[in-house]
Structures are given as C-alpha cells and as structure tokens.
PDB file of C-alpha atoms in Angstrom:
ATOM      1  CA  UNK A  29       0.000   0.000   0.000  1.00  0.00           C
ATOM      2  CA  UNK A  30       1.363   3.414  -0.984  1.00  0.00           C
ATOM      3  CA  UNK A  31       2.012   6.065   1.666  1.00  0.00           C
ATOM      4  CA  UNK A  32       0.294   9.476   1.505  1.00  0.00           C
ATOM      5  CA  UNK A  33       2.155  12.797   1.453  1.00  0.00           C
ATOM      6  CA  UNK A  34       3.253  13.981   4.887  1.00  0.00           C
ATOM      7  CA  UNK A  35       1.159  16.601   6.665  1.00  0.00           C
ATOM      8  CA  UNK A  36       2.027  20.240   6.148  1.00  0.00           C
ATOM      9  CA  UNK A  37       1.815  23.151   3.744  1.00  0.00           C
ATOM     10  CA  UNK A  38       2.295  22.525   0.027  1.00  0.00           C
ATOM     11  CA  UNK A  39       2.546  25.195  -2.642  1.00  0.00           C
ATOM     12  CA  UNK A  40       0.880  24.891  -6.058  1.00  0.00           C
ATOM     13  CA  UNK A  41       3.530  26.791  -7.961  1.00  0.00           C
ATOM     14  CA  UNK A  42       2.994  29.022 -10.969  1.00  0.00           C
ATOM     15  CA  UNK A  43       4.850  28.277 -14.168  1.00  0.00           C
ATOM     16  CA  UNK A  44       7.285  31.092 -14.883  1.00  0.00           C
ATOM     17  CA  UNK A  45       7.496  32.505 -18.390  1.00  0.00           C
ATOM     18  CA  UNK A  46       9.915  34.910 -19.996  1.00  0.00           C
ATOM     19  CA  UNK A  47       8.638  37.960 -21.822  1.00  0.00           C
ATOM     20  CA  UNK A  48       8.364  35.888 -25.010  1.00  0.00           C
ATOM     21  CA  UNK A  49       6.273  33.279 -23.088  1.00  0.00           C
ATOM     22  CA  UNK A  50       8.952  30.598 -23.226  1.00  0.00           C
ATOM     23  CA  UNK A  51       9.512  28.771 -19.939  1.00  0.00           C
ATOM     24  CA  UNK A  52      11.773  30.520 -17.433  1.00  0.00           C
ATOM     25  CA  UNK A  53      13.484  27.540 -15.810  1.00  0.00           C
ATOM     26  CA  UNK A  54      15.891  29.629 -13.750  1.00  0.00           C
ATOM     27  CA  UNK A  55      13.058  31.471 -12.007  1.00  0.00           C
ATOM     28  CA  UNK A  56      11.184  28.198 -11.553  1.00  0.00           C
ATOM     29  CA  UNK A  57      14.122  26.670  -9.678  1.00  0.00           C
ATOM     30  CA  UNK A  58      14.885  29.802  -7.643  1.00  0.00           C
ATOM     31  CA  UNK A  59      11.282  30.025  -6.501  1.00  0.00           C
ATOM     32  CA  UNK A  60      11.208  26.331  -5.568  1.00  0.00           C
ATOM     33  CA  UNK A  61      14.388  26.803  -3.531  1.00  0.00           C
ATOM     34  CA  UNK A  62      12.843  29.795  -1.715  1.00  0.00           C
ATOM     35  CA  UNK A  63       9.780  27.749  -0.794  1.00  0.00           C
ATOM     36  CA  UNK A  64      11.852  24.815   0.429  1.00  0.00           C
ATOM     37  CA  UNK A  65      14.034  27.083   2.576  1.00  0.00           C
ATOM     38  CA  UNK A  66      10.902  28.555   4.167  1.00  0.00           C
ATOM     39  CA  UNK A  67       9.492  25.234   5.330  1.00  0.00           C
ATOM     40  CA  UNK A  68       7.125  24.201   2.556  1.00  0.00           C
ATOM     41  CA  UNK A  69       6.536  20.421   2.708  1.00  0.00           C
ATOM     42  CA  UNK A  70       6.389  19.987  -1.062  1.00  0.00           C
ATOM     43  CA  UNK A  71       5.308  21.442  -4.380  1.00  0.00           C
ATOM     44  CA  UNK A  72       2.384  20.861  -6.684  1.00  0.00           C
ATOM     45  CA  UNK A  73       3.728  21.454 -10.181  1.00  0.00           C
ATOM     46  CA  UNK A  74       1.431  21.681 -13.208  1.00  0.00           C
ATOM     47  CA  UNK A  75      -1.741  22.149 -11.216  1.00  0.00           C
ATOM     48  CA  UNK A  76      -4.326  24.857 -11.864  1.00  0.00           C
ATOM     49  CA  UNK A  77      -1.977  27.607 -10.649  1.00  0.00           C
ATOM     50  CA  UNK A  78       0.733  26.211 -12.917  1.00  0.00           C
ATOM     51  CA  UNK A  79      -1.340  26.779 -16.070  1.00  0.00           C
ATOM     52  CA  UNK A  80      -0.890  23.141 -17.056  1.00  0.00           C
ATOM     53  CA  UNK A  81      -3.634  23.525 -19.653  1.00  0.00           C
ATOM     54  CA  UNK A  82      -1.491  26.088 -21.508  1.00  0.00           C
ATOM     55  CA  UNK A  83       1.560  23.820 -21.822  1.00  0.00           C
ATOM     56  CA  UNK A  84       2.342  20.761 -23.903  1.00  0.00           C
ATOM     57  CA  UNK A  85       3.009  17.393 -22.282  1.00  0.00           C
ATOM     58  CA  UNK A  86       6.696  17.791 -23.054  1.00  0.00           C
ATOM     59  CA  UNK A  87       6.784  21.247 -21.475  1.00  0.00           C
ATOM     60  CA  UNK A  88       4.964  20.056 -18.359  1.00  0.00           C
ATOM     61  CA  UNK A  89       7.452  17.235 -17.883  1.00  0.00           C
ATOM     62  CA  UNK A  90      10.381  19.558 -18.540  1.00  0.00           C
ATOM     63  CA  UNK A  91       9.405  21.894 -15.698  1.00  0.00           C
ATOM     64  CA  UNK A  92       9.066  18.997 -13.259  1.00  0.00           C
ATOM     65  CA  UNK A  93      12.382  17.562 -14.401  1.00  0.00           C
ATOM     66  CA  UNK A  94      14.187  20.885 -14.021  1.00  0.00           C
ATOM     67  CA  UNK A  95      12.993  21.360 -10.439  1.00  0.00           C
ATOM     68  CA  UNK A  96      13.611  17.736  -9.488  1.00  0.00           C
ATOM     69  CA  UNK A  97      17.149  17.710 -10.855  1.00  0.00           C
ATOM     70  CA  UNK A  98      18.029  21.000  -9.147  1.00  0.00           C
ATOM     71  CA  UNK A  99      16.339  20.153  -5.824  1.00  0.00           C
ATOM     72  CA  UNK A 100      15.892  16.377  -5.581  1.00  0.00           C
ATOM     73  CA  UNK A 101      14.974  16.573  -1.894  1.00  0.00           C
ATOM     74  CA  UNK A 102      11.689  18.352  -2.643  1.00  0.00           C
ATOM     75  CA  UNK A 103       8.519  16.250  -2.825  1.00  0.00           C
ATOM     76  CA  UNK A 104       6.727  16.944  -6.109  1.00  0.00           C
ATOM     77  CA  UNK A 105       3.025  16.304  -6.639  1.00  0.00           C
ATOM     78  CA  UNK A 106       2.174  16.628 -10.330  1.00  0.00           C
ATOM     79  CA  UNK A 107      -1.157  17.936 -11.549  1.00  0.00           C
ATOM     80  CA  UNK A 108      -2.948  15.694 -14.052  1.00  0.00           C
ATOM     81  CA  UNK A 109      -6.089  16.822 -15.896  1.00  0.00           C
ATOM     82  CA  UNK A 110      -6.825  14.615 -18.888  1.00  0.00           C
ATOM     83  CA  UNK A 111     -10.265  13.309 -19.823  1.00  0.00           C
ATOM     84  CA  UNK A 112      -9.512   9.818 -21.133  1.00  0.00           C
ATOM     85  CA  UNK A 113      -8.170   7.063 -18.924  1.00  0.00           C
ATOM     86  CA  UNK A 114      -5.277   6.197 -21.234  1.00  0.00           C
ATOM     87  CA  UNK A 115      -4.248   9.827 -21.644  1.00  0.00           C
ATOM     88  CA  UNK A 116      -4.337  10.178 -17.863  1.00  0.00           C
ATOM     89  CA  UNK A 117      -2.089   7.129 -17.452  1.00  0.00           C
ATOM     90  CA  UNK A 118       0.275   8.419 -20.141  1.00  0.00           C
ATOM     91  CA  UNK A 119       0.498  11.775 -18.371  1.00  0.00           C
ATOM     92  CA  UNK A 120       1.257  10.094 -15.045  1.00  0.00           C
ATOM     93  CA  UNK A 121       3.977   8.037 -16.737  1.00  0.00           C
ATOM     94  CA  UNK A 122       5.449  11.255 -18.104  1.00  0.00           C
ATOM     95  CA  UNK A 123       5.510  13.115 -14.782  1.00  0.00           C
ATOM     96  CA  UNK A 124       6.879  10.070 -12.953  1.00  0.00           C
ATOM     97  CA  UNK A 125       9.788   9.865 -15.368  1.00  0.00           C
ATOM     98  CA  UNK A 126      10.378  13.584 -14.803  1.00  0.00           C
ATOM     99  CA  UNK A 127      10.640  13.175 -11.027  1.00  0.00           C
ATOM    100  CA  UNK A 128       7.182  13.464  -9.470  1.00  0.00           C
ATOM    101  CA  UNK A 129       6.323  11.337  -6.427  1.00  0.00           C
ATOM    102  CA  UNK A 130       2.530  11.703  -6.589  1.00  0.00           C
ATOM    103  CA  UNK A 131      -0.146  12.742  -9.085  1.00  0.00           C
ATOM    104  CA  UNK A 132      -3.155  14.842  -8.094  1.00  0.00           C
ATOM    105  CA  UNK A 133      -5.834  13.979 -10.640  1.00  0.00           C
ATOM    106  CA  UNK A 134      -8.974  15.835 -11.708  1.00  0.00           C
ATOM    107  CA  UNK A 135     -12.001  13.730 -12.649  1.00  0.00           C
ATOM    108  CA  UNK A 136     -12.841  13.334 -16.321  1.00  0.00           C
ATOM    109  CA  UNK A 137     -15.216  16.251 -16.689  1.00  0.00           C
ATOM    110  CA  UNK A 138     -16.060  17.017 -20.324  1.00  0.00           C
ATOM    111  CA  UNK A 139     -19.676  15.895 -20.013  1.00  0.00           C
ATOM    112  CA  UNK A 140     -20.271  17.759 -16.779  1.00  0.00           C
ATOM    113  CA  UNK A 141     -23.489  17.178 -14.897  1.00  0.00           C
ATOM    114  CA  UNK A 142     -24.352  14.046 -16.885  1.00  0.00           C
ATOM    115  CA  UNK A 143     -21.469  12.188 -15.201  1.00  0.00           C
ATOM    116  CA  UNK A 144     -22.679  10.148 -12.252  1.00  0.00           C
ATOM    117  CA  UNK A 145     -20.781   9.462  -9.050  1.00  0.00           C
ATOM    118  CA  UNK A 146     -20.472   5.795 -10.060  1.00  0.00           C
ATOM    119  CA  UNK A 147     -18.715   6.905 -13.233  1.00  0.00           C
ATOM    120  CA  UNK A 148     -16.296   8.980 -11.151  1.00  0.00           C
ATOM    121  CA  UNK A 149     -15.581   5.926  -8.990  1.00  0.00           C
ATOM    122  CA  UNK A 150     -14.924   3.845 -12.114  1.00  0.00           C
ATOM    123  CA  UNK A 151     -12.606   6.501 -13.534  1.00  0.00           C
ATOM    124  CA  UNK A 152     -10.432   6.852 -10.444  1.00  0.00           C
ATOM    125  CA  UNK A 153     -10.300   3.132  -9.688  1.00  0.00           C
ATOM    126  CA  UNK A 154      -9.231   2.330 -13.234  1.00  0.00           C
ATOM    127  CA  UNK A 155      -6.583   5.051 -13.195  1.00  0.00           C
ATOM    128  CA  UNK A 156      -5.328   3.965  -9.767  1.00  0.00           C
ATOM    129  CA  UNK A 157      -5.099   0.329 -10.864  1.00  0.00           C
ATOM    130  CA  UNK A 158      -2.769   1.303 -13.710  1.00  0.00           C
ATOM    131  CA  UNK A 159      -0.965   4.325 -12.302  1.00  0.00           C
ATOM    132  CA  UNK A 160       2.782   4.055 -11.656  1.00  0.00           C
ATOM    133  CA  UNK A 161       2.412   6.752  -8.974  1.00  0.00           C
ATOM    134  CA  UNK A 162       0.145   7.008  -5.931  1.00  0.00           C
ATOM    135  CA  UNK A 163      -2.693   9.359  -6.797  1.00  0.00           C
ATOM    136  CA  UNK A 164      -4.696  12.013  -5.025  1.00  0.00           C
ATOM    137  CA  UNK A 165      -8.246  12.990  -5.961  1.00  0.00           C
ATOM    138  CA  UNK A 166      -8.463  16.638  -6.988  1.00  0.00           C
ATOM    139  CA  UNK A 167     -11.912  18.049  -6.228  1.00  0.00           C
ATOM    140  CA  UNK A 168     -12.203  21.494  -7.811  1.00  0.00           C
ATOM    141  CA  UNK A 169     -15.643  22.107  -9.342  1.00  0.00           C
ATOM    142  CA  UNK A 170     -14.536  25.528 -10.613  1.00  0.00           C
ATOM    143  CA  UNK A 171     -12.175  24.027 -13.209  1.00  0.00           C
ATOM    144  CA  UNK A 172     -13.912  20.707 -13.843  1.00  0.00           C
ATOM    145  CA  UNK A 173     -17.244  21.655 -15.382  1.00  0.00           C
ATOM    146  CA  UNK A 174     -18.856  21.993 -11.934  1.00  0.00           C
ATOM    147  CA  UNK A 175     -18.385  18.305 -11.139  1.00  0.00           C
ATOM    148  CA  UNK A 176     -18.253  17.748  -7.399  1.00  0.00           C
ATOM    149  CA  UNK A 177     -16.850  14.457  -6.170  1.00  0.00           C
ATOM    150  CA  UNK A 178     -19.177  13.884  -3.234  1.00  0.00           C
ATOM    151  CA  UNK A 179     -17.732  13.100   0.221  1.00  0.00           C
ATOM    152  CA  UNK A 180     -19.085   9.551   0.214  1.00  0.00           C
ATOM    153  CA  UNK A 181     -17.468   8.983  -3.200  1.00  0.00           C
ATOM    154  CA  UNK A 182     -14.098  10.170  -1.915  1.00  0.00           C
ATOM    155  CA  UNK A 183     -14.508   7.905   1.127  1.00  0.00           C
ATOM    156  CA  UNK A 184     -15.155   4.895  -1.112  1.00  0.00           C
ATOM    157  CA  UNK A 185     -12.142   5.669  -3.257  1.00  0.00           C
ATOM    158  CA  UNK A 186      -9.910   6.153  -0.198  1.00  0.00           C
ATOM    159  CA  UNK A 187      -9.957   2.397   0.318  1.00  0.00           C
ATOM    160  CA  UNK A 188      -8.020   1.804  -2.906  1.00  0.00           C
ATOM    161  CA  UNK A 189      -4.375   1.026  -2.038  1.00  0.00           C
ATOM    162  CA  UNK A 190      -3.027   3.413  -4.674  1.00  0.00           C
ATOM    163  CA  UNK A 191      -5.296   6.362  -3.806  1.00  0.00           C
ATOM    164  CA  UNK A 192      -3.640   8.162  -0.914  1.00  0.00           C
ATOM    165  CA  UNK A 193      -5.281  11.544  -0.513  1.00  0.00           C
ATOM    166  CA  UNK A 194      -7.397  14.376  -1.799  1.00  0.00           C
ATOM    167  CA  UNK A 195      -7.223  18.103  -2.374  1.00  0.00           C
ATOM    168  CA  UNK A 196     -10.576  19.793  -1.762  1.00  0.00           C
ATOM    169  CA  UNK A 197     -10.600  23.164  -3.522  1.00  0.00           C
ATOM    170  CA  UNK A 198     -13.924  24.499  -2.392  1.00  0.00           C
ATOM    171  CA  UNK A 199     -15.085  26.083   0.827  1.00  0.00           C
ATOM    172  CA  UNK A 200     -17.530  23.600   2.330  1.00  0.00           C
ATOM    173  CA  UNK A 201     -16.014  22.770   5.727  1.00  0.00           C
ATOM    174  CA  UNK A 202     -18.799  20.254   6.341  1.00  0.00           C
ATOM    175  CA  UNK A 203     -17.613  18.294   3.294  1.00  0.00           C
ATOM    176  CA  UNK A 204     -14.014  18.444   4.513  1.00  0.00           C
ATOM    177  CA  UNK A 205     -15.220  17.069   7.836  1.00  0.00           C
ATOM    178  CA  UNK A 206     -17.177  14.234   6.237  1.00  0.00           C
ATOM    179  CA  UNK A 207     -14.237  13.205   4.058  1.00  0.00           C
ATOM    180  CA  UNK A 208     -11.880  13.133   7.058  1.00  0.00           C
ATOM    181  CA  UNK A 209     -14.386  11.210   9.151  1.00  0.00           C
ATOM    182  CA  UNK A 210     -15.326   8.571   6.583  1.00  0.00           C
ATOM    183  CA  UNK A 211     -12.060   7.954   4.703  1.00  0.00           C
ATOM    184  CA  UNK A 212      -9.522   5.238   5.417  1.00  0.00           C
ATOM    185  CA  UNK A 213      -6.595   5.841   7.778  1.00  0.00           C
ATOM    186  CA  UNK A 214      -3.955   5.764   5.040  1.00  0.00           C
ATOM    187  CA  UNK A 215      -5.480   8.789   3.329  1.00  0.00           C
ATOM    188  CA  UNK A 216      -4.514  12.462   3.659  1.00  0.00           C
ATOM    189  CA  UNK A 217      -7.077  15.237   3.257  1.00  0.00           C
ATOM    190  CA  UNK A 218      -5.778  18.669   2.258  1.00  0.00           C
ATOM    191  CA  UNK A 219      -7.796  21.818   1.799  1.00  0.00           C
ATOM    192  CA  UNK A 220      -7.026  23.810  -1.326  1.00  0.00           C
ATOM    193  CA  UNK A 221      -8.103  27.014   0.408  1.00  0.00           C
ATOM    194  CA  UNK A 222      -5.705  28.610   2.873  1.00  0.00           C
ATOM    195  CA  UNK A 223      -8.503  30.861   4.111  1.00  0.00           C
ATOM    196  CA  UNK A 224     -10.004  27.831   5.862  1.00  0.00           C
ATOM    197  CA  UNK A 225      -6.769  26.146   6.947  1.00  0.00           C
ATOM    198  CA  UNK A 226      -7.350  26.554  10.686  1.00  0.00           C
ATOM    199  CA  UNK A 227     -10.981  25.347  10.643  1.00  0.00           C
ATOM    200  CA  UNK A 228     -10.088  22.344   8.508  1.00  0.00           C
ATOM    201  CA  UNK A 229      -7.090  21.433  10.670  1.00  0.00           C
ATOM    202  CA  UNK A 230      -9.458  21.416  13.628  1.00  0.00           C
ATOM    203  CA  UNK A 231     -11.545  18.658  12.022  1.00  0.00           C
ATOM    204  CA  UNK A 232      -8.562  16.519  11.057  1.00  0.00           C
ATOM    205  CA  UNK A 233      -7.233  17.742   7.706  1.00  0.00           C
ATOM    206  CA  UNK A 234      -3.495  17.274   7.159  1.00  0.00           C
ATOM    207  CA  UNK A 235      -2.696  20.733   5.837  1.00  0.00           C
ATOM    208  CA  UNK A 236      -3.200  22.842   2.757  1.00  0.00           C
ATOM    209  CA  UNK A 237      -2.169  23.110  -0.878  1.00  0.00           C
ATOM    210  CA  UNK A 238      -2.576  26.856  -1.202  1.00  0.00           C
ATOM    211  CA  UNK A 239      -1.514  29.323  -3.899  1.00  0.00           C
ATOM    212  CA  UNK A 240      -0.893  32.306  -1.599  1.00  0.00           C
ATOM    213  CA  UNK A 241       1.834  30.277   0.102  1.00  0.00           C
ATOM    214  CA  UNK A 242       3.843  30.759  -3.093  1.00  0.00           C
ATOM    215  CA  UNK A 243       4.369  34.391  -2.074  1.00  0.00           C
ATOM    216  CA  UNK A 244       4.159  34.134   1.713  1.00  0.00           C
ATOM    217  CA  UNK A 245       5.145  30.590   2.694  1.00  0.00           C
ATOM    218  CA  UNK A 246       6.054  31.443   6.286  1.00  0.00           C
ATOM    219  CA  UNK A 247       2.544  32.725   6.959  1.00  0.00           C
ATOM    220  CA  UNK A 248       1.037  29.311   6.327  1.00  0.00           C
ATOM    221  CA  UNK A 249       3.924  27.251   7.683  1.00  0.00           C
ATOM    222  CA  UNK A 250       3.827  29.131  10.992  1.00  0.00           C
ATOM    223  CA  UNK A 251       0.035  28.896  11.135  1.00  0.00           C
ATOM    224  CA  UNK A 252       0.322  25.136  10.694  1.00  0.00           C
ATOM    225  CA  UNK A 253       3.114  24.867  13.265  1.00  0.00           C
ATOM    226  CA  UNK A 254       1.218  26.939  15.828  1.00  0.00           C
ATOM    227  CA  UNK A 255      -1.795  24.685  15.438  1.00  0.00           C
ATOM    228  CA  UNK A 256       0.326  21.547  15.785  1.00  0.00           C
ATOM    229  CA  UNK A 257       1.896  22.967  18.966  1.00  0.00           C
ATOM    230  CA  UNK A 258      -1.436  23.944  20.499  1.00  0.00           C
ATOM    231  CA  UNK A 259      -0.795  27.695  20.149  1.00  0.00           C
ATOM    232  CA  UNK A 260      -4.302  28.291  18.880  1.00  0.00           C
ATOM    233  CA  UNK A 261      -4.445  32.032  19.541  1.00  0.00           C
ATOM    234  CA  UNK A 262      -1.323  32.646  17.448  1.00  0.00           C
ATOM    235  CA  UNK A 263      -2.701  30.390  14.727  1.00  0.00           C
ATOM    236  CA  UNK A 264      -5.951  32.354  14.787  1.00  0.00           C
ATOM    237  CA  UNK A 265      -4.122  35.671  14.316  1.00  0.00           C
ATOM    238  CA  UNK A 266      -2.299  34.344  11.275  1.00  0.00           C
ATOM    239  CA  UNK A 267      -5.511  32.891   9.879  1.00  0.00           C
ATOM    240  CA  UNK A 268      -7.075  36.354   9.910  1.00  0.00           C
ATOM    241  CA  UNK A 269      -4.167  37.713   7.851  1.00  0.00           C
ATOM    242  CA  UNK A 270      -4.350  34.767   5.456  1.00  0.00           C
ATOM    243  CA  UNK A 271      -8.052  35.402   4.889  1.00  0.00           C
ATOM    244  CA  UNK A 272      -7.340  38.986   3.884  1.00  0.00           C
ATOM    245  CA  UNK A 273      -4.609  37.900   1.485  1.00  0.00           C
ATOM    246  CA  UNK A 274      -6.736  35.231  -0.116  1.00  0.00           C
ATOM    247  CA  UNK A 275      -9.100  37.944  -1.361  1.00  0.00           C
ATOM    248  CA  UNK A 276      -6.435  38.749  -3.966  1.00  0.00           C
ATOM    249  CA  UNK A 277      -6.267  35.131  -5.125  1.00  0.00           C
ATOM    250  CA  UNK A 278     -10.046  34.822  -5.341  1.00  0.00           C
ATOM    251  CA  UNK A 279     -10.472  38.040  -7.315  1.00  0.00           C
ATOM    252  CA  UNK A 280      -7.554  37.834  -9.757  1.00  0.00           C
ATOM    253  CA  UNK A 281      -6.761  34.137 -10.133  1.00  0.00           C
ATOM    254  CA  UNK A 282      -3.529  33.028 -11.796  1.00  0.00           C
ATOM    255  CA  UNK A 283      -2.411  36.494 -12.937  1.00  0.00           C
ATOM    256  CA  UNK A 284      -2.913  37.896  -9.432  1.00  0.00           C
ATOM    257  CA  UNK A 285      -1.015  34.982  -7.908  1.00  0.00           C
ATOM    258  CA  UNK A 286       1.871  35.493 -10.332  1.00  0.00           C
ATOM    259  CA  UNK A 287       1.881  39.249  -9.790  1.00  0.00           C
ATOM    260  CA  UNK A 288       2.264  38.699  -6.046  1.00  0.00           C
ATOM    261  CA  UNK A 289       5.080  36.204  -6.586  1.00  0.00           C
ATOM    262  CA  UNK A 290       6.763  38.668  -8.966  1.00  0.00           C
ATOM    263  CA  UNK A 291       6.550  41.371  -6.285  1.00  0.00           C
ATOM    264  CA  UNK A 292       8.545  39.034  -4.029  1.00  0.00           C
ATOM    265  CA  UNK A 293      11.375  39.017  -6.575  1.00  0.00           C
ATOM    266  CA  UNK A 294      10.670  36.024  -8.806  1.00  0.00           C
ATOM    267  CA  UNK A 295      10.197  35.859 -12.553  1.00  0.00           C
ATOM    268  CA  UNK A 296      10.928  37.958 -15.604  1.00  0.00           C
ATOM    269  CA  UNK A 297       7.210  38.264 -16.381  1.00  0.00           C
ATOM    270  CA  UNK A 298       4.106  37.720 -14.287  1.00  0.00           C
ATOM    271  CA  UNK A 299       1.728  37.327 -17.209  1.00  0.00           C
ATOM    272  CA  UNK A 300       0.388  33.937 -18.197  1.00  0.00           C
ATOM    273  CA  UNK A 301       0.127  32.461 -21.650  1.00  0.00           C
ATOM    274  CA  UNK A 302      -2.817  33.352 -23.866  1.00  0.00           C
ATOM    275  CA  UNK A 303      -5.570  33.875 -22.796  1.00  0.00           C
ATOM    276  CA  UNK A 304      -4.144  34.707 -19.321  1.00  0.00           C
ATOM    277  CA  UNK A 305      -1.769  37.269 -20.826  1.00  0.00           C
ATOM    278  CA  UNK A 306      -3.459  40.521 -19.802  1.00  0.00           C
ATOM    279  CA  UNK A 307      -2.426  42.597 -16.814  1.00  0.00           C
ATOM    280  CA  UNK A 308      -4.651  43.779 -13.983  1.00  0.00           C
ATOM    281  CA  UNK A 309      -5.346  47.504 -14.213  1.00  0.00           C
ATOM    282  CA  UNK A 310      -3.213  49.529 -11.819  1.00  0.00           C
ATOM    283  CA  UNK A 311      -6.063  51.204  -9.955  1.00  0.00           C
ATOM    284  CA  UNK A 312      -7.735  47.904  -9.132  1.00  0.00           C
ATOM    285  CA  UNK A 313      -4.466  46.257  -8.094  1.00  0.00           C
ATOM    286  CA  UNK A 314      -3.439  49.234  -5.968  1.00  0.00           C
ATOM    287  CA  UNK A 315      -6.693  49.000  -4.040  1.00  0.00           C
ATOM    288  CA  UNK A 316      -5.138  45.938  -2.393  1.00  0.00           C
ATOM    289  CA  UNK A 317      -1.910  47.691  -1.395  1.00  0.00           C
ATOM    290  CA  UNK A 318      -2.957  47.757   2.254  1.00  0.00           C
ATOM    291  CA  UNK A 319      -3.552  44.014   2.204  1.00  0.00           C
ATOM    292  CA  UNK A 320      -0.165  43.374   0.608  1.00  0.00           C
ATOM    293  CA  UNK A 321       1.551  45.556   3.227  1.00  0.00           C
ATOM    294  CA  UNK A 322      -0.236  43.601   5.966  1.00  0.00           C
ATOM    295  CA  UNK A 323       1.013  40.326   4.498  1.00  0.00           C
ATOM    296  CA  UNK A 324       4.566  41.644   4.179  1.00  0.00           C
ATOM    297  CA  UNK A 325       4.714  43.088   7.693  1.00  0.00           C
ATOM    298  CA  UNK A 326       3.212  39.962   9.243  1.00  0.00           C
ATOM    299  CA  UNK A 327       5.724  37.676   7.553  1.00  0.00           C
ATOM    300  CA  UNK A 328       8.620  40.019   8.399  1.00  0.00           C
ATOM    301  CA  UNK A 329       7.809  39.588  12.091  1.00  0.00           C
ATOM    302  CA  UNK A 330       7.568  35.787  12.075  1.00  0.00           C
TER     303      UNK A 330
END
C-alpha cells in the first residue's frame, strides 16, 4: 500500500514565463528553492496555478524535471487533468519519469453534470489500478465543469491502495469534515483554500495546498506549526491575515497569484500564456496595497 504525502503546507507553484512566453526555468528553480528554505513540505507542479492547460506534455514534464534535478529533496506532486483514462495514465507516466512522487488527478469532466458518481468511482479506480504513482483525488468544481466528487465517493475511493489523498478546492467545511471522518486511515485530506486552513485542521485535515503560500510561505507554515503545537491564539491571528490575502487570489486568479510572486522578486514576467496574458489595471491592483503591506509586515515579524 502506498504512503500518503506527509502533513504540512504545500505550494501549487505558478509556471514562470519569460517575456516571449517561453519557460523561465531559472526562475522556476529559484522560486522552488525559496519555498523549500521557508518550510514548505512539497510542491504541486502543473496544477491549476501552474497553467498546465497552456503547456504541452513535453513542457509540463520539462518543468518537473528541471525542479527535481536541481532540488531532488523536494517532494513533487504533479497535476494531471486529462479526460480519457489512457491519456491520464500516459500523463502520469510522463511526470513520474520527470521526477514526481505523486499525481493529483482531476475527474474526467467534459460531459459535466451528466457524469454520475459511479462513473467517477470507475474513472479513479481504473486510473489507480494502472498508475505508476500514488494518486490524489483533486476536487475542484470551478475548473472541472462543476463536477463535485461527493464526500461519500471520496470515502469509497480512499480504500483503494493506490489512492492516498485528496485536495478539496472548495469552501464547504462540512464536506471536509465528512471526508476526514469517513475515509480510510492511510489517506490524507488537504484543503485547497488557505482561508479555511485553521478550521479544517481542527476537524482533522493534514494541511493545505494553497496558492498564496507561493508568495508568503512562512505565513502558512507558521500557522500550521502553531496549530500543531497547540498555540491556537497565534494560529488564529495568522488565519485572519491569510483570509485577507486570499481575497487577492479569489479576485484575480492566476495572474494575481503570479503578480504577487513577482513582487517578491521572482520571474521575468508575471503574465500567463494566452488567454491569461493581460495585466490587472493599476487602480484595481493598488486598491489591495494595504492588504499586501499587511502580508509583508506579518511575515517580516515571524
């Protein structure tokens, strides 16, 4: 039976591009090193934040390989978002060969609401049977045609020996609680939303895979550590700051995430590939300057 990822804070990293939209491997590695040095437990590469949908299979593997070869001690969870079973298996083969230790897999979602929970079970079981890597179930209705893998479905799938965890990227704490309660012991539940890290830790989640941690890793690492040590008041204070910061992620998505990371000194360009290649207007971005200063001052004092 495969082992799940260790508890902690994981960062879904952006993919760095140069001004001509070619991949900026140097920035990718420097950013990964920064996260590792600040206590991040591992990286999710080629997830939603990584714009995997805008890269070729060869490019996706090349980014994973570059980070793995430069920093082999870092645990890499690779995002996988194909619709056919064989294409999913082929993608997992590719990321494994590049250096990933796990794959976090979206459900096949092209047909949306017509897909039944039994079909989702069949999809993940078939993939897990054939996958060369342990897999995690990625539940993110916002990027998967509004498909929600229901808590009881996740619990059923948790019994498969090659399915070791889940990332829940939606804000229903009751669902997080049900998944923790009903899943097998060898199964790690991570929230994809840092704004609910403390509440979800309190019901048994193992940590978070959160995009804001790419800019302010210490904020989330210290929050997690305070909770683990029983320093709940300090954890609560940091959770309040995290909630403010997450407003930027929610409003601006990938470009906002990359703009924040760029402000921390990483990347030649913060724009994504087409169609995520347009900047946020200055007036709107500057309206969050107080929030950014709060994040910076909080982290500076940790």
